[in-house]
XYZ file of C-alpha atoms in Angstrom:
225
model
C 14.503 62.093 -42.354
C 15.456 59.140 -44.340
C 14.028 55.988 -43.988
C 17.135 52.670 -43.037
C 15.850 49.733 -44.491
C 17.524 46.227 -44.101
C 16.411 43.097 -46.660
C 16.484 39.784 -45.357
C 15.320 37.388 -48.111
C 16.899 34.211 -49.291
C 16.486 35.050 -52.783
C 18.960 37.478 -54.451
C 17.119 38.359 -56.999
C 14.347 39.669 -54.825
C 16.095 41.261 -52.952
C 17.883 43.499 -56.090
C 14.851 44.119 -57.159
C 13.466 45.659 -53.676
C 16.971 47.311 -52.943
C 16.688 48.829 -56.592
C 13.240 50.280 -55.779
C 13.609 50.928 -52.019
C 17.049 53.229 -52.840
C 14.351 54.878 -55.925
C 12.753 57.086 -53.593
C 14.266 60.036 -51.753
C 13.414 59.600 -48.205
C 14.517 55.812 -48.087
C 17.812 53.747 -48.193
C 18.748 50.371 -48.417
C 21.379 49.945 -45.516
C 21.721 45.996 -45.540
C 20.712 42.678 -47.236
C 20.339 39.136 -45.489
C 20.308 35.870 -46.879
C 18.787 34.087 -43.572
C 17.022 35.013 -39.973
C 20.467 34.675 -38.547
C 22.436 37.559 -40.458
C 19.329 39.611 -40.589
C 19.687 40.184 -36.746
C 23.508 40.461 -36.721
C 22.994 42.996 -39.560
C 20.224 44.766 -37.826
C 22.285 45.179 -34.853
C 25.184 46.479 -36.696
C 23.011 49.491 -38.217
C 20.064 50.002 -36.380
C 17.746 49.844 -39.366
C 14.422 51.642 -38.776
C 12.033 49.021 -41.245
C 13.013 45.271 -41.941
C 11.424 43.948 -44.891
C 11.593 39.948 -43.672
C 11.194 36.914 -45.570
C 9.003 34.302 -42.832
C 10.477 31.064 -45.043
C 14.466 31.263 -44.927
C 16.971 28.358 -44.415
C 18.495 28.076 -41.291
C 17.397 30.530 -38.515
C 13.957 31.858 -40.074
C 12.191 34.827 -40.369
C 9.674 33.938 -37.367
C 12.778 33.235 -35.059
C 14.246 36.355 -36.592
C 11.353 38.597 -35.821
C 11.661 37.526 -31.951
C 15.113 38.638 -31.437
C 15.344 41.838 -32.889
C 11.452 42.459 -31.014
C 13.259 41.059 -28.033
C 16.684 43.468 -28.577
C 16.306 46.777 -26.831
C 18.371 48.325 -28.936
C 16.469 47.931 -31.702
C 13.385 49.358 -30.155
C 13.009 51.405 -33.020
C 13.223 48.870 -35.863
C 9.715 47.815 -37.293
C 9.564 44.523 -38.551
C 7.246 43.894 -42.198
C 6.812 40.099 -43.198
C 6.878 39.943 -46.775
C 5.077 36.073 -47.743
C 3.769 34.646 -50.505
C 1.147 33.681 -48.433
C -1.718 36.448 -47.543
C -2.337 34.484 -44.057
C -1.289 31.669 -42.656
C -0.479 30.232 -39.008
C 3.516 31.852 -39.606
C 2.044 34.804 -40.005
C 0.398 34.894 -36.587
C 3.468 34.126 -35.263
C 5.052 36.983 -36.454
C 2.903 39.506 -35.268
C 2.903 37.774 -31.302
C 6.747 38.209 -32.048
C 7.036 41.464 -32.557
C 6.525 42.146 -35.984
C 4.690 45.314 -37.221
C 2.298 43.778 -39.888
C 2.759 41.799 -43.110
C 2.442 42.329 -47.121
C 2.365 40.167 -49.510
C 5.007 39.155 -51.889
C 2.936 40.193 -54.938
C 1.768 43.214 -53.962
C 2.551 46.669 -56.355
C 5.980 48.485 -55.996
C 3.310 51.354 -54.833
C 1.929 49.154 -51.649
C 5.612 48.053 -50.876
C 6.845 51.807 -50.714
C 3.741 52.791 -48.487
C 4.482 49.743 -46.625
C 7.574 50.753 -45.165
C 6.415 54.580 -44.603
C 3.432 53.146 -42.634
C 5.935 51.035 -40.399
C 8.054 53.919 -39.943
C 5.744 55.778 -38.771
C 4.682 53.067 -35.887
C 1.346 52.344 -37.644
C 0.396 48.852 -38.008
C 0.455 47.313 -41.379
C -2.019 44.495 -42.536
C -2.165 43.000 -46.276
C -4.303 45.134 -48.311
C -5.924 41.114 -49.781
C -6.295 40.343 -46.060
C -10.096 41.042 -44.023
C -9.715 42.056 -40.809
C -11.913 38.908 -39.508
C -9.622 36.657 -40.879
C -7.074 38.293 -39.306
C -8.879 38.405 -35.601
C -9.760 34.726 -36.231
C -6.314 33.512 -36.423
C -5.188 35.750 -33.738
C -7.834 33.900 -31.641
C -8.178 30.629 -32.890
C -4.047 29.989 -33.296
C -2.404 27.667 -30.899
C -1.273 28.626 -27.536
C 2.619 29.315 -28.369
C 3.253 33.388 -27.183
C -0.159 33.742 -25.129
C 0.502 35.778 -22.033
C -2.307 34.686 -19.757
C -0.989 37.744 -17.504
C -2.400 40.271 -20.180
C -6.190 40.225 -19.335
C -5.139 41.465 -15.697
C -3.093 44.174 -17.537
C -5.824 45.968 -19.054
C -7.095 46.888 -15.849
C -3.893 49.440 -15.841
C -6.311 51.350 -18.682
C -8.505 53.728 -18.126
C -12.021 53.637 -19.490
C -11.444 55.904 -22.571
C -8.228 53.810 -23.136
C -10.139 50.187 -23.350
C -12.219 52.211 -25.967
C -9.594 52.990 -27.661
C -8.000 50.132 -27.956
C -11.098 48.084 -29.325
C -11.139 50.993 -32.136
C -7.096 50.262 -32.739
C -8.277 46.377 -33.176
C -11.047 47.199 -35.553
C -8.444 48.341 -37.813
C -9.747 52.020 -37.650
C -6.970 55.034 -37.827
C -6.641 57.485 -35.527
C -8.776 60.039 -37.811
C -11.681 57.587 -37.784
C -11.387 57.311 -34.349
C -11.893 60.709 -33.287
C -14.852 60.459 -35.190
C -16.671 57.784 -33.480
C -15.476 58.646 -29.665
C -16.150 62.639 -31.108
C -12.778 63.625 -29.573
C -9.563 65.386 -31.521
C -6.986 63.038 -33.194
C -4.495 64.402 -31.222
C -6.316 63.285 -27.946
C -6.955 59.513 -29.807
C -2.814 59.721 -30.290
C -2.301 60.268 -26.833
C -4.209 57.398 -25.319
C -3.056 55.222 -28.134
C 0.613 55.934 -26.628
C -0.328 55.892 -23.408
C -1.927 52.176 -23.482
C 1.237 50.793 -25.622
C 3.513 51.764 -22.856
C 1.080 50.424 -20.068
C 1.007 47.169 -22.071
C 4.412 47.150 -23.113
C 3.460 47.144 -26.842
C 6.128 48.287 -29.360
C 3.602 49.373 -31.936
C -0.188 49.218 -32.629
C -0.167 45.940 -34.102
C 1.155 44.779 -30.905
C -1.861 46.779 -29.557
C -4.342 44.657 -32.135
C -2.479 41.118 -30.570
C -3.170 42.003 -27.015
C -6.861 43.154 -27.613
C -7.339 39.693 -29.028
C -5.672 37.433 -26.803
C -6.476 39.196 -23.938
C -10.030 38.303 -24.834
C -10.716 42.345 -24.554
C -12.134 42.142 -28.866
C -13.418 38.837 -29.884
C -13.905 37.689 -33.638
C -16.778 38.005 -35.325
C -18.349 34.680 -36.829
C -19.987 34.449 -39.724
């Protein structure tokens, strides 16, 4: 299965290089390039692209507004959104990830980290900056202002079963479904199957969407140093 990738960066030259590197490997093509938010979405509409690599900081419509329309599109329930930012974390960021988007990398990481990048979002896994902690992370996702908070999404989590709550404080932690299994000593395959089953009782499009709930909901709270 090959991997459709759409670039939406304001900066040609970026976006040659990515498109040179994305269209380097076997299982991935470039199927679009965007100069702003706007085209991105008319773009992603047009071919149903299963990553977006999006700049947050583009003229006109930007990537934040962006993110929100193609997480908002139905028909592009299968597109995964990846903020690319100079900018490891900041309050745009946040944003982003209320908004839909699968995770974030930053602009310098390695050509490797990119590549991964997009397999991870792919495969509906959540994707956070390797230069990023997890507590900074959860204290931005609690400590942001109030734009996107659903206060209907603490009553919610009472659709969850016990062994799904658990599992969902595990998905916040950051932990994969391997290192889950291991801590509730149950088969990954099991740890899968209530990670699914709490996205769709949530109505999250992905497991970073799982990680925004958890925290907003008030269900995982950040640590303080």
């Amino acid at each position: 299965m090959t991997i459709r990738v759409l670039l939406a960066d304001d900066q040609a030259l970026l976006r040659s290089a990515f498109r040179v590197l994305v269209d380097s490997e076997p299982d991935m093509e470039v199927v679009g390039e965007a100069a702003d938010g706007a085209e991105a979405v008319r773009l992603a509409r047009e071919h149903g692209p299963d990553v977006v690599l999006m700049d947050i900081r583009m003229p006109g419509t930007d990537g934040l507004a962006a993110t929100r329309l193609i997480g908002a599109d139905p028909l592009l329930a299968q597109a995964r959104v990846v903020i690319l930012t100079t900018f490891e974390v900041d309050d745009y960021v946040v944003r982003a990830l209320r908004a839909g988007a699968s995770g974030f990398l930053g602009k310098g990481s390695e050509p490797e980290e990119l590549l991964s990048a997009i397999r991870v979002a792919a495969g509906g896994e959540a994707l956070l900056s390797p230069a990023a902690t997890k507590g900074l992370i959860a204290r931005f996702l609690a400590q942001g202002d109030d734009e996107g908070r659903d206060p209907a999404r603490s009553e919610r989590l009472g659709a969850l079963t016990g062994r799904e709550r658990e599992v969902l404080v595990q998905v916040a932690g950051g932990h994969s479904n391997d290192e889950i299994a291991e801590r509730l000593a149950v088969s990954p395959l099991t740890v899968k199957t209530h990670v699914n089953r709490a996205m769709a009782k949530l109505g999250a499009r992905d497991r970073a969407q799982l990680v925004v709930i958890a925290y907003e909901s008030g269900l995982v709270r950040p640590k303080t140093e």
